[in-house]
Amino acid sequence: MDVMGDKATLLDTGRFVQPSDRDESGDGEAVDEARTRLAAQAGDVEATSVLGAMLLRRGDLDGAEPLLRAATAEGDRAAANNLGVLLHQRGYTDDAAGWWRIAAVAGSAAAAHALGRYHRERGDEPAAEYWLRQSAEQGHALGAYALADLLEHRGDTAAERWMRSAAERGHREAAYRLARALDRQAPHEGEREYDGGGGRAAGGDNGVASAPGTADASGSPENEAEQWYRQAAARGHQRAALQLGAILEKRGELKEAGRWYLTSAKDGEARAACALGFLLRDAGDTESAAVWWLRAAQDGDGNAANALGALHAERGETQTAERWYRAAMDAGDVNGAYNLGLLCAEQARTAHAEQWYRRAAYAGHREAANALAVLLLQGGDATGAEPWFSKAAEAGSVDAAFNLGILFAGRGDEGVALPWYERAAAAGHTEAALQVGIARLRDGDEREAERHLRCAAGGGSAEAAYRLASVLDARRPPAPAHELGEQVHEKTECEEWYERAASQGHRRAQVRVGMLAAARGDVVEAARWYREAAEAGSRNGAFNLGLLLAREGSEPEAAVWWARAADAGHGRAALRLALVYARRGELAEGQRWADRAVTLGPREVSERAARLRDALRQELTA
């Protein structure tokens, strides 16, 4: 049993409080003890009790026992309590309980607390509650904490009241547990808990703690929780310092967060050392981060071992990285197996990668399940991949949900693919949102299509930006004319989306932006976009660039681009080339391109090219 407790005195009186100017060299204590011993020898019951307590604190049980028994016989309740403590230390627990009962009946809060714990350890909860309540109601911090713990175990809502009472009297574990309870009441998902990976906690105020037990301006549980974390941390509670650091880090107060992480880490909290490492890494001090990760990893923190593995992997030190990933796995961190799989995959050690992915996936690692499925799919085992994709997706993997959509779409089962795309899109997956948008366009639901295309385009999808622009373009009314006959051009939303897609390298968007520029007479801008599309392999870009150059009088250069477009299968470009060579009198070359245009089409081009080819053939045979 913890005799002294947390911030509690051995006795239930204040007579051992020393004046602030006492001699700190130890001579003062010797003088006090000598004076007390003389008073005890003179028959002073209180001095006898105090002297017994002094010897008990020192560990001199043989010297303390007769003194405490003598004072107890004279009715000193503090001596009865301390005699119980002494007997408990000797292993005579039942005898100790008898003396605690005597002291508790006489009004000793400390004895009532000890007696309550005695009954709880023996499973007699009604008796435990009775005595702990007696202690708590007298303002005993340890009694209030023990009563709160008992009530919390039962699910009794009164537990928080007594936990708060203990915390307000300086009990640091009570302050920490009260903060945890308030966290559970806070309006955010789950419990605010350090997650072991440079994890961040939710919410908080400006870090200025108001007095414990009083609400701040917002009165929210999460702000009050922070105050209690701060109280517990200030009293040396490692986990409270860790939680406080996480709250401050989430709020962006990194300097103070680092101080609390450091305090907790120095006290031996491995998770704080790990978090401090991530904070230092983010600040660019990788070497110092590695020092703290090493300390945490050596104390068994799997996340720190993973961080060290990643650090060595980035440096190309794969053997060292693998050693730390294995250490993480040995510490019970399933990420170690997943990271080993990634490491092996990067080295093209596919069989080993599959082994580690499978191990992590069986342990419930959803991204490992997705990676395993991808590996199986790449190896041609679609049947084996599907259940792993499903398992990962059901566990919340956004990538796995998208991959399931691809898998079913590849089989032609669009109806089954769409719900998986929708699930991934709802979680913010850009390409999934694009696929949903395309499906909704195909179904004629333009409103839903636009919503999903906007999401995907906003997420950086060039294809989505192009398709969104096409939807908006189709709705545009004819451009109004200026009263003097000149068109006033204002860039529309659809043009902005076309330009965004074009700037991301989307060839069809580049062609479209070029056409819009040409329509408003900006030949230089049009040529730039056509050329960019053509050089990226767009046959329409090459064809349009040729038209623009021909209009500007550069027919030889235009012919070069038409030839590139025709070689890529553009029928109109082939027809243009046939006409160019016919005008030049190069009839055989003109006939060759006309033949090509007939083959490439479309029908109206084929018909015109056929007539031109026949005319050229007649000229050649005339």
Coordinates of C-alpha atoms in Angstrom, one line a residue:
M1 CA 0.0 0.0 0.0
D2 CA 1.3 3.5 -0.9
V3 CA 1.8 5.0 2.6
M4 CA 2.7 8.5 1.5
G5 CA 0.5 8.7 -1.6
D6 CA 0.6 11.5 -4.0
K7 CA 1.2 14.9 -2.3
A8 CA -0.1 13.5 1.0
T9 CA 1.4 13.5 4.4
L10 CA 1.8 10.3 6.5
L11 CA -0.4 11.6 9.2
D12 CA -3.7 13.4 9.2
T13 CA -2.6 16.4 11.2
G14 CA -0.6 19.5 10.2
R15 CA 1.8 19.3 13.1
F16 CA 4.8 18.2 10.9
V17 CA 4.7 21.3 8.7
Q18 CA 8.1 23.0 9.2
P19 CA 8.7 26.8 9.2
S20 CA 10.1 28.2 6.0
D21 CA 13.3 29.4 7.7
R22 CA 14.3 26.0 9.1
D23 CA 17.9 24.8 8.7
E24 CA 18.1 22.8 5.4
S25 CA 21.4 21.2 6.3
G26 CA 19.7 18.4 8.3
D27 CA 20.8 19.8 11.6
G28 CA 17.3 21.2 12.1
E29 CA 15.8 17.8 11.8
A30 CA 18.2 16.4 14.4
V31 CA 17.4 19.2 16.8
D32 CA 13.6 18.7 16.3
E33 CA 14.0 14.9 16.9
A34 CA 16.0 15.4 20.0
R35 CA 13.5 18.0 21.4
T36 CA 10.6 15.6 20.5
R37 CA 12.3 12.7 22.1
L38 CA 12.8 14.6 25.4
A39 CA 9.1 15.6 25.4
A40 CA 8.1 11.9 24.7
Q41 CA 10.3 10.7 27.6
A42 CA 8.6 13.2 29.8
G43 CA 5.3 11.6 29.0
D44 CA 3.9 13.9 26.3
V45 CA 1.5 11.7 24.3
E46 CA 1.6 14.0 21.2
A47 CA 5.4 14.0 21.2
T48 CA 5.4 10.2 21.5
S49 CA 3.2 9.9 18.5
V50 CA 5.3 12.4 16.5
L51 CA 8.5 10.6 17.4
G52 CA 7.1 7.3 16.3
A53 CA 6.0 8.8 13.0
M54 CA 9.5 10.2 12.5
L55 CA 11.1 6.8 13.0
L56 CA 8.5 5.2 10.7
R57 CA 9.3 7.6 7.9
R58 CA 13.0 6.8 8.4
G59 CA 12.2 3.0 8.1
D60 CA 13.1 2.3 11.8
L61 CA 10.1 0.0 12.4
D62 CA 11.5 -1.5 15.6
G63 CA 12.0 1.9 17.1
A64 CA 8.7 3.3 16.0
E65 CA 6.4 0.4 17.0
P66 CA 6.6 0.8 20.9
L67 CA 6.2 4.5 20.6
L68 CA 3.1 4.3 18.4
R69 CA 1.6 1.6 20.6
A70 CA 2.1 3.7 23.6
A71 CA 0.5 6.8 22.0
T72 CA -2.3 4.7 20.6
A73 CA -3.1 3.4 24.1
E74 CA -3.5 7.0 25.2
G75 CA -6.1 7.6 22.5
D76 CA -4.0 9.3 19.8
R77 CA -5.7 8.6 16.5
A78 CA -2.7 9.6 14.4
A79 CA -0.6 7.1 16.2
A80 CA -3.3 4.4 15.6
N81 CA -3.3 5.2 11.9
N82 CA 0.5 5.0 11.8
L83 CA 0.6 1.8 13.8
G84 CA -1.7 0.4 11.1
V85 CA 0.8 1.6 8.4
L86 CA 3.7 0.0 10.3
L87 CA 1.9 -3.4 10.7
H88 CA 1.0 -3.3 7.0
Q89 CA 4.6 -2.9 6.1
R90 CA 5.5 -5.8 8.3
G91 CA 2.9 -7.9 6.5
Y92 CA 0.2 -8.1 9.2
T93 CA -2.5 -6.6 7.1
D94 CA -5.5 -7.8 9.1
D95 CA -3.9 -6.4 12.3
A96 CA -3.3 -3.1 10.5
A97 CA -6.9 -2.9 9.5
G98 CA -8.0 -3.2 13.1
W99 CA -5.9 -0.2 14.1
W100 CA -7.1 1.8 11.0
R101 CA -10.6 1.1 12.0
I102 CA -10.0 2.5 15.5
A103 CA -8.3 5.6 14.0
A104 CA -11.0 6.0 11.3
V105 CA -13.8 5.8 13.9
A106 CA -12.0 8.5 15.9
G107 CA -12.1 10.7 12.8
S108 CA -8.8 10.0 10.9
A109 CA -9.3 10.6 7.2
A110 CA -6.0 8.9 6.4
A111 CA -7.0 5.8 8.3
A112 CA -10.5 5.8 6.6
H113 CA -8.7 5.9 3.2
A114 CA -6.4 3.0 4.2
L115 CA -9.3 1.0 5.6
G116 CA -11.3 1.6 2.4
R117 CA -8.4 0.3 0.2
Y118 CA -8.0 -2.7 2.5
H119 CA -11.7 -3.7 2.0
R120 CA -11.5 -3.1 -1.8
E121 CA -8.5 -5.3 -2.1
R122 CA -10.6 -8.0 -0.5
G123 CA -13.6 -7.5 -2.8
D124 CA -15.8 -6.0 -0.1
E125 CA -16.9 -3.0 -2.2
P126 CA -19.8 -1.8 0.0
A127 CA -17.4 -1.5 3.0
A128 CA -14.7 0.0 0.8
E129 CA -17.1 2.7 -0.5
Y130 CA -18.3 3.5 3.1
W131 CA -14.8 4.2 4.4
L132 CA -13.5 5.9 1.3
R133 CA -16.5 8.2 1.4
Q134 CA -15.8 9.0 5.0
S135 CA -12.2 9.9 4.0
A136 CA -13.2 11.9 0.9
E137 CA -15.9 13.9 2.7
Q138 CA -13.2 15.0 5.2
G139 CA -11.2 16.5 2.3
H140 CA -8.6 13.7 2.0
A141 CA -7.2 13.8 -1.5
L142 CA -6.2 10.1 -1.6
G143 CA -9.6 9.1 -0.2
A144 CA -11.4 11.2 -2.9
Y145 CA -9.2 9.7 -5.6
A146 CA -9.8 6.1 -4.4
L147 CA -13.5 6.7 -4.1
A148 CA -13.6 8.1 -7.6
D149 CA -11.7 5.1 -8.9
L150 CA -14.2 2.7 -7.3
L151 CA -17.2 4.6 -8.6
E152 CA -15.7 4.9 -12.1
H153 CA -15.2 1.1 -12.1
R154 CA -18.9 0.7 -11.5
G155 CA -19.8 3.3 -14.1
D156 CA -21.2 5.7 -11.5
T157 CA -21.5 9.3 -12.8
A158 CA -20.6 10.6 -9.3
A159 CA -17.0 9.5 -10.0
E160 CA -16.2 12.7 -11.8
R161 CA -17.2 14.8 -8.8
W162 CA -14.7 13.0 -6.5
M163 CA -12.0 12.9 -9.2
R164 CA -12.3 16.6 -9.4
S165 CA -12.2 17.0 -5.7
A166 CA -8.9 15.0 -5.5
A167 CA -7.5 16.9 -8.4
E168 CA -8.3 20.3 -6.8
R169 CA -6.4 19.1 -3.7
G170 CA -3.3 18.5 -5.8
H171 CA -3.6 14.8 -6.7
R172 CA -1.8 14.6 -10.1
E173 CA -3.1 11.3 -11.2
A174 CA -6.6 12.5 -10.4
A175 CA -5.9 15.6 -12.5
Y176 CA -4.8 13.5 -15.4
R177 CA -7.7 11.1 -15.2
L178 CA -10.2 14.0 -14.9
A179 CA -8.6 15.5 -18.1
R180 CA -9.1 12.1 -19.8
A181 CA -12.7 12.0 -18.8
L182 CA -13.3 15.5 -20.0
D183 CA -11.6 14.6 -23.3
R184 CA -14.2 11.8 -23.8
Q185 CA -16.9 14.4 -23.4
A186 CA -15.4 16.8 -25.9
P187 CA -17.2 17.2 -29.3
H188 CA -14.6 15.5 -31.5
E189 CA -14.2 12.0 -32.8
G190 CA -12.9 9.6 -30.3
E191 CA -10.8 10.4 -27.3
R192 CA -8.0 12.9 -27.5
E193 CA -5.0 10.7 -27.2
Y194 CA -1.5 10.9 -28.3
D195 CA -1.2 8.5 -31.3
G196 CA 2.4 7.6 -31.1
G197 CA 3.4 9.1 -34.4
G198 CA 4.1 12.8 -33.9
G199 CA 0.3 12.5 -33.2
R200 CA -1.7 15.6 -32.7
A201 CA -4.5 16.2 -30.3
A202 CA -7.6 18.2 -31.0
G203 CA -8.5 21.7 -30.0
G204 CA -7.7 23.9 -27.1
D205 CA -7.4 27.5 -26.1
N206 CA -4.5 29.9 -26.1
G207 CA -2.6 27.8 -23.5
V208 CA -3.3 30.1 -20.6
A209 CA -4.7 28.0 -17.9
S210 CA -7.4 29.4 -15.6
A211 CA -7.8 28.1 -12.1
P212 CA -8.5 24.4 -11.9
G213 CA -12.2 23.7 -11.4
T214 CA -13.3 26.9 -13.1
A215 CA -14.4 27.0 -16.8
D216 CA -12.7 29.3 -19.2
A217 CA -14.6 31.6 -21.5
S218 CA -15.7 28.8 -23.8
G219 CA -16.6 26.5 -20.9
S220 CA -15.9 23.5 -23.2
P221 CA -14.7 20.2 -21.8
E222 CA -11.7 20.1 -24.1
N223 CA -10.4 23.5 -22.8
E224 CA -10.9 22.4 -19.2
A225 CA -9.2 19.1 -20.0
E226 CA -6.2 21.1 -21.1
Q227 CA -6.1 22.9 -17.8
W228 CA -6.0 19.7 -15.9
Y229 CA -3.4 18.2 -18.1
R230 CA -1.3 21.3 -17.4
Q231 CA -1.9 20.9 -13.6
A232 CA -0.9 17.2 -13.7
A233 CA 2.1 17.9 -16.0
A234 CA 3.4 20.7 -13.7
R235 CA 3.4 18.1 -10.9
G236 CA 5.6 15.7 -12.9
H237 CA 3.0 13.5 -14.5
Q238 CA 4.7 12.0 -17.6
R239 CA 1.6 11.1 -19.6
A240 CA -0.1 14.5 -18.8
A241 CA 3.0 16.3 -20.2
L242 CA 2.8 14.1 -23.3
Q243 CA -0.9 14.9 -23.8
L244 CA -0.3 18.6 -23.2
G245 CA 2.5 18.6 -25.7
A246 CA 0.2 16.9 -28.3
I247 CA -2.5 19.6 -27.7
L248 CA -0.1 22.4 -28.1
E249 CA 1.5 20.9 -31.2
K250 CA -2.0 20.5 -32.8
R251 CA -2.6 24.2 -32.1
G252 CA 0.7 25.2 -33.6
E253 CA 2.4 26.2 -30.4
L254 CA 5.4 24.1 -31.2
K255 CA 8.0 25.7 -28.9
E256 CA 5.9 25.0 -25.8
A257 CA 4.8 21.6 -27.1
G258 CA 8.5 20.7 -27.4
R259 CA 9.2 21.8 -23.9
W260 CA 6.5 19.5 -22.5
Y261 CA 7.6 16.6 -24.8
L262 CA 11.1 17.1 -23.5
T263 CA 10.0 17.1 -19.9
S264 CA 8.0 13.9 -20.4
A265 CA 10.8 12.3 -22.4
K266 CA 13.4 13.1 -19.7
D267 CA 11.1 11.4 -17.2
G268 CA 11.3 8.2 -19.3
E269 CA 8.1 8.5 -21.4
A270 CA 9.2 6.8 -24.7
R271 CA 6.2 8.2 -26.6
A272 CA 7.2 11.7 -25.7
A273 CA 10.7 11.1 -26.9
C274 CA 9.2 9.8 -30.2
A275 CA 7.0 12.8 -30.6
L276 CA 9.8 15.2 -29.8
G277 CA 11.8 13.4 -32.6
F278 CA 9.0 14.2 -35.1
L279 CA 8.8 17.8 -33.9
L280 CA 12.6 18.2 -34.4
R281 CA 12.4 16.5 -37.8
D282 CA 9.7 18.8 -39.0
A283 CA 11.9 21.7 -37.9
G284 CA 14.7 20.4 -40.1
D285 CA 16.9 19.0 -37.3
T286 CA 17.1 15.4 -38.4
E287 CA 20.1 14.5 -36.4
S288 CA 18.6 15.5 -33.1
A289 CA 15.4 13.8 -34.1
A290 CA 17.3 10.6 -34.6
V291 CA 18.8 10.9 -31.1
W292 CA 15.3 11.0 -29.5
W293 CA 13.9 8.3 -31.8
L294 CA 16.9 6.1 -30.8
R295 CA 16.2 6.7 -27.1
A296 CA 12.5 5.9 -27.6
A297 CA 13.1 2.8 -29.8
Q298 CA 15.5 1.4 -27.2
D299 CA 12.8 1.8 -24.7
G300 CA 10.4 -0.3 -26.9
D301 CA 8.6 2.4 -28.8
G302 CA 7.7 0.8 -32.2
N303 CA 6.8 4.0 -33.9
A304 CA 10.2 5.5 -33.1
A305 CA 11.8 2.3 -34.5
N306 CA 9.7 2.8 -37.7
A307 CA 10.8 6.5 -37.9
L308 CA 14.5 5.4 -37.6
G309 CA 13.9 2.8 -40.3
A310 CA 12.4 5.4 -42.6
L311 CA 15.3 7.8 -41.9
H312 CA 17.9 5.1 -42.9
A313 CA 15.9 4.0 -45.9
E314 CA 15.9 7.6 -47.2
R315 CA 19.7 7.6 -46.8
G316 CA 19.9 4.4 -48.8
E317 CA 21.0 2.4 -45.7
T318 CA 18.6 -0.4 -46.4
Q319 CA 20.1 -3.0 -44.1
T320 CA 20.0 -0.6 -41.1
A321 CA 16.4 0.4 -42.1
E322 CA 15.4 -3.2 -42.2
R323 CA 16.9 -3.8 -38.8
W324 CA 14.8 -1.0 -37.3
Y325 CA 11.6 -2.1 -39.1
R326 CA 12.1 -5.5 -37.5
A327 CA 12.6 -3.9 -34.1
A328 CA 9.3 -2.0 -34.6
M329 CA 7.7 -5.3 -35.5
D330 CA 9.2 -7.0 -32.4
A331 CA 7.8 -4.1 -30.3
G332 CA 4.3 -5.0 -31.5
D333 CA 4.0 -2.3 -34.2
V334 CA 2.4 -3.8 -37.3
N335 CA 3.7 -0.9 -39.3
G336 CA 7.1 -2.5 -39.1
A337 CA 5.9 -5.4 -41.2
Y338 CA 4.2 -3.1 -43.7
N339 CA 7.3 -0.9 -44.0
L340 CA 9.4 -4.0 -44.5
G341 CA 7.1 -4.8 -47.4
L342 CA 7.5 -1.4 -48.9
L343 CA 11.3 -1.6 -48.6
C344 CA 11.3 -5.0 -50.3
A345 CA 9.0 -3.8 -53.1
E346 CA 11.3 -0.9 -53.8
Q347 CA 14.2 -3.3 -54.2
A348 CA 12.0 -5.5 -56.5
R349 CA 12.1 -8.3 -53.9
T350 CA 8.5 -9.2 -54.7
A351 CA 8.3 -12.5 -52.9
H352 CA 9.6 -10.9 -49.7
A353 CA 7.4 -7.9 -50.1
E354 CA 4.4 -10.2 -50.4
Q355 CA 5.4 -12.1 -47.3
W356 CA 5.6 -8.9 -45.2
Y357 CA 2.5 -7.3 -46.6
R358 CA 0.6 -10.5 -45.9
R359 CA 1.9 -10.6 -42.3
A360 CA 0.8 -7.0 -41.7
A361 CA -2.5 -7.6 -43.5
Y362 CA -3.4 -10.6 -41.4
A363 CA -2.7 -8.4 -38.3
G364 CA -5.3 -6.0 -39.6
H365 CA -3.2 -3.3 -41.4
R366 CA -5.5 -2.1 -44.0
E367 CA -2.9 -0.4 -46.3
A368 CA -0.9 -3.6 -46.2
A369 CA -4.0 -5.5 -47.3
N370 CA -4.3 -3.0 -50.2
A371 CA -0.6 -3.2 -51.1
L372 CA -0.8 -7.0 -51.0
A373 CA -3.8 -6.9 -53.4
V374 CA -2.0 -4.6 -55.8
L375 CA 0.9 -6.9 -55.8
L376 CA -1.3 -9.9 -56.5
L377 CA -3.1 -8.1 -59.2
Q378 CA 0.2 -7.1 -60.9
G379 CA 1.1 -10.7 -60.8
G380 CA -2.1 -11.6 -62.7
D381 CA -3.9 -13.0 -59.6
A382 CA -7.1 -10.9 -59.8
T383 CA -9.1 -13.6 -57.9
G384 CA -6.6 -13.5 -55.0
A385 CA -6.5 -9.7 -55.0
E386 CA -10.2 -9.1 -54.8
P387 CA -10.8 -10.3 -51.2
W388 CA -7.8 -8.3 -49.9
F389 CA -9.1 -5.2 -51.6
S390 CA -12.5 -5.8 -50.0
K391 CA -11.0 -6.3 -46.6
A392 CA -8.9 -3.1 -46.8
A393 CA -11.8 -1.1 -48.2
E394 CA -14.2 -2.3 -45.5
A395 CA -11.5 -1.3 -42.9
G396 CA -11.5 2.2 -44.3
S397 CA -8.8 2.2 -47.0
V398 CA -9.7 4.8 -49.5
D399 CA -7.2 3.6 -52.1
A400 CA -8.5 0.0 -51.7
A401 CA -12.1 1.2 -52.4
F402 CA -10.9 3.0 -55.6
N403 CA -8.9 -0.1 -56.6
L404 CA -12.0 -2.3 -56.2
G405 CA -13.8 0.1 -58.5
I406 CA -11.0 -0.3 -61.1
L407 CA -11.1 -4.1 -60.7
F408 CA -14.8 -4.4 -61.3
A409 CA -14.8 -1.8 -64.1
G410 CA -12.1 -3.8 -65.8
R411 CA -14.4 -6.7 -65.8
G412 CA -17.2 -4.6 -67.4
D413 CA -19.2 -4.6 -64.2
E414 CA -19.8 -0.9 -64.0
G415 CA -22.8 -1.2 -61.6
V416 CA -20.7 -2.9 -59.0
A417 CA -17.7 -0.6 -59.6
L418 CA -19.7 2.7 -59.1
P419 CA -20.5 2.3 -55.3
W420 CA -16.8 1.7 -54.6
Y421 CA -15.9 4.7 -56.6
E422 CA -18.5 6.7 -54.7
R423 CA -17.2 5.5 -51.3
A424 CA -13.6 6.6 -52.2
A425 CA -14.9 9.9 -53.7
A426 CA -16.8 10.6 -50.5
A427 CA -13.4 10.3 -48.6
G428 CA -11.8 12.8 -51.0
H429 CA -10.1 10.5 -53.6
T430 CA -9.6 12.6 -56.7
E431 CA -9.6 9.9 -59.3
A432 CA -12.6 8.2 -57.8
A433 CA -14.5 11.5 -58.0
L434 CA -13.6 11.7 -61.6
Q435 CA -14.9 8.2 -62.3
V436 CA -18.2 9.0 -60.5
G437 CA -18.5 12.2 -62.5
I438 CA -17.9 10.3 -65.8
A439 CA -20.5 7.7 -64.8
R440 CA -23.1 10.4 -63.9
L441 CA -22.5 12.1 -67.2
R442 CA -23.1 8.8 -69.0
D443 CA -26.3 8.4 -67.0
G444 CA -27.4 11.9 -67.9
D445 CA -27.3 13.2 -64.3
E446 CA -25.4 16.4 -65.2
R447 CA -25.9 18.1 -61.7
E448 CA -24.3 15.2 -59.8
A449 CA -21.7 14.9 -62.6
E450 CA -20.7 18.5 -62.2
R451 CA -20.5 18.2 -58.4
H452 CA -18.1 15.3 -58.6
L453 CA -16.1 16.8 -61.4
R454 CA -15.6 19.9 -59.4
C455 CA -14.3 17.9 -56.5
A456 CA -11.9 16.0 -58.7
A457 CA -10.8 19.1 -60.6
G458 CA -10.2 20.9 -57.3
G459 CA -8.1 18.0 -56.2
G460 CA -5.8 18.5 -59.2
S461 CA -7.2 16.1 -61.9
A462 CA -6.6 17.6 -65.3
E463 CA -9.1 15.3 -66.9
A464 CA -11.7 16.4 -64.5
A465 CA -11.0 20.0 -65.1
Y466 CA -11.3 19.4 -68.9
R467 CA -14.6 17.5 -68.5
L468 CA -16.0 20.1 -66.2
A469 CA -15.1 22.8 -68.6
S470 CA -16.8 20.8 -71.4
V471 CA -20.0 20.6 -69.3
L472 CA -20.0 24.3 -68.6
D473 CA -19.0 25.1 -72.2
A474 CA -22.1 23.2 -73.5
R475 CA -24.3 25.5 -71.3
R476 CA -22.8 28.8 -72.5
P477 CA -25.2 31.1 -74.4
P478 CA -23.9 32.7 -77.5
A479 CA -21.5 35.6 -76.7
P480 CA -23.3 39.0 -76.8
A481 CA -22.0 41.5 -79.3
H482 CA -20.8 44.9 -78.4
E483 CA -23.1 47.8 -79.5
L484 CA -20.5 48.9 -82.0
G485 CA -20.2 45.4 -83.4
E486 CA -17.1 44.4 -81.4
Q487 CA -17.3 41.5 -79.1
V488 CA -16.4 42.1 -75.5
H489 CA -14.5 39.1 -74.2
E490 CA -14.7 38.3 -70.5
K491 CA -13.0 35.0 -69.4
T492 CA -15.7 32.5 -68.4
E493 CA -15.5 29.8 -65.8
C494 CA -15.3 27.1 -68.4
E495 CA -12.3 28.9 -70.0
E496 CA -10.6 29.0 -66.6
W497 CA -11.1 25.2 -66.2
Y498 CA -9.8 24.6 -69.7
E499 CA -6.7 26.7 -68.9
R500 CA -6.2 24.9 -65.6
A501 CA -6.3 21.5 -67.4
A502 CA -4.1 22.8 -70.2
S503 CA -1.5 24.1 -67.8
Q504 CA -1.4 20.6 -66.3
G505 CA -0.5 19.2 -69.7
H506 CA -3.9 18.0 -70.9
R507 CA -3.6 17.9 -74.7
R508 CA -7.3 18.2 -75.6
A509 CA -7.6 21.1 -73.1
Q510 CA -4.6 22.8 -74.8
V511 CA -6.2 22.5 -78.2
R512 CA -9.5 23.9 -76.8
V513 CA -7.7 26.9 -75.2
G514 CA -5.9 27.5 -78.5
M515 CA -9.3 27.5 -80.3
L516 CA -10.8 29.9 -77.8
A517 CA -7.7 32.2 -78.2
A518 CA -8.0 32.0 -82.0
A519 CA -11.7 32.8 -81.9
R520 CA -10.9 36.1 -80.1
G521 CA -8.1 36.9 -82.5
D522 CA -5.2 36.1 -80.3
V523 CA -3.1 34.3 -82.8
V524 CA 0.1 34.2 -80.7
E525 CA -1.7 32.6 -77.8
A526 CA -3.5 30.2 -80.0
A527 CA -0.2 29.1 -81.7
R528 CA 1.5 28.6 -78.3
W529 CA -1.2 26.2 -77.0
Y530 CA -1.5 24.4 -80.4
R531 CA 2.3 23.9 -80.5
E532 CA 2.4 22.7 -76.9
A533 CA -0.3 20.2 -77.6
A534 CA 1.2 19.1 -80.9
E535 CA 4.7 18.6 -79.4
A536 CA 3.0 16.4 -76.7
G537 CA 1.6 14.2 -79.5
S538 CA -1.9 15.7 -80.2
R539 CA -2.8 15.3 -83.8
N540 CA -5.6 17.9 -83.5
G541 CA -3.1 20.3 -82.1
A542 CA -0.7 19.7 -85.0
F543 CA -3.6 20.0 -87.5
N544 CA -4.8 23.3 -86.0
L545 CA -1.3 24.7 -85.7
G546 CA -0.9 23.9 -89.4
L547 CA -4.1 25.8 -90.2
L548 CA -3.0 28.8 -88.2
L549 CA 0.4 28.9 -89.9
A550 CA -1.1 28.5 -93.3
R551 CA -3.4 31.5 -92.7
E552 CA -0.4 33.5 -91.6
G553 CA 1.4 32.6 -94.9
S554 CA 3.7 29.9 -93.6
E555 CA 2.5 27.0 -95.7
P556 CA 5.8 25.0 -95.7
E557 CA 5.9 24.9 -91.9
A558 CA 2.2 24.2 -91.9
A559 CA 2.8 21.2 -94.1
V560 CA 5.3 19.8 -91.6
W561 CA 2.7 19.9 -88.8
W562 CA 0.0 18.4 -91.1
A563 CA 2.3 15.6 -92.0
R564 CA 2.8 14.9 -88.3
A565 CA -0.9 14.9 -87.7
A566 CA -1.6 12.7 -90.8
D567 CA 1.0 10.2 -89.7
A568 CA -0.9 10.1 -86.3
G569 CA -4.1 9.2 -88.2
H570 CA -5.7 12.6 -88.9
G571 CA -7.7 12.4 -92.1
R572 CA -8.2 16.1 -92.7
A573 CA -4.5 16.8 -92.3
A574 CA -3.8 14.1 -95.0
L575 CA -6.3 15.8 -97.3
R576 CA -4.7 19.2 -96.7
L577 CA -1.3 17.8 -97.6
A578 CA -2.8 16.2 -100.8
L579 CA -4.1 19.7 -101.8
V580 CA -0.7 21.4 -101.0
Y581 CA 1.2 18.9 -103.2
A582 CA -1.4 19.1 -105.9
R583 CA -1.0 22.9 -106.0
R584 CA 2.7 22.5 -106.2
G585 CA 2.4 20.1 -109.1
E586 CA 3.8 17.2 -107.2
L587 CA 0.9 15.0 -108.3
A588 CA 2.3 11.6 -107.2
E589 CA 2.9 12.8 -103.7
G590 CA -0.6 14.5 -103.7
Q591 CA -2.1 11.2 -104.8
R592 CA -0.4 9.3 -102.0
W593 CA -1.8 11.7 -99.3
A594 CA -5.2 11.6 -100.9
D595 CA -5.1 7.8 -100.7
R596 CA -4.2 8.2 -97.0
A597 CA -7.1 10.6 -96.4
V598 CA -9.6 8.2 -98.1
T599 CA -8.5 5.5 -95.6
L600 CA -8.5 7.7 -92.5
G601 CA -11.8 9.5 -93.1
P602 CA -14.2 10.6 -91.8
R603 CA -16.7 10.0 -94.6
E604 CA -17.0 13.6 -95.9
V605 CA -13.1 13.7 -96.0
S606 CA -12.9 10.3 -97.7
E607 CA -15.4 11.4 -100.4
R608 CA -13.5 14.7 -101.1
A609 CA -10.1 12.9 -101.0
A610 CA -11.4 10.2 -103.4
R611 CA -12.5 12.8 -105.9
L612 CA -9.1 14.6 -105.6
R613 CA -7.3 11.2 -105.9
D614 CA -9.2 10.4 -109.1
A615 CA -8.5 13.8 -110.6
L616 CA -4.8 13.5 -109.8
R617 CA -4.7 10.0 -111.3
Q618 CA -6.3 11.3 -114.5
E619 CA -3.7 14.0 -114.7
L620 CA -0.9 11.5 -114.2
T621 CA -2.2 9.2 -116.9
A622 CA -3.2 11.9 -119.4

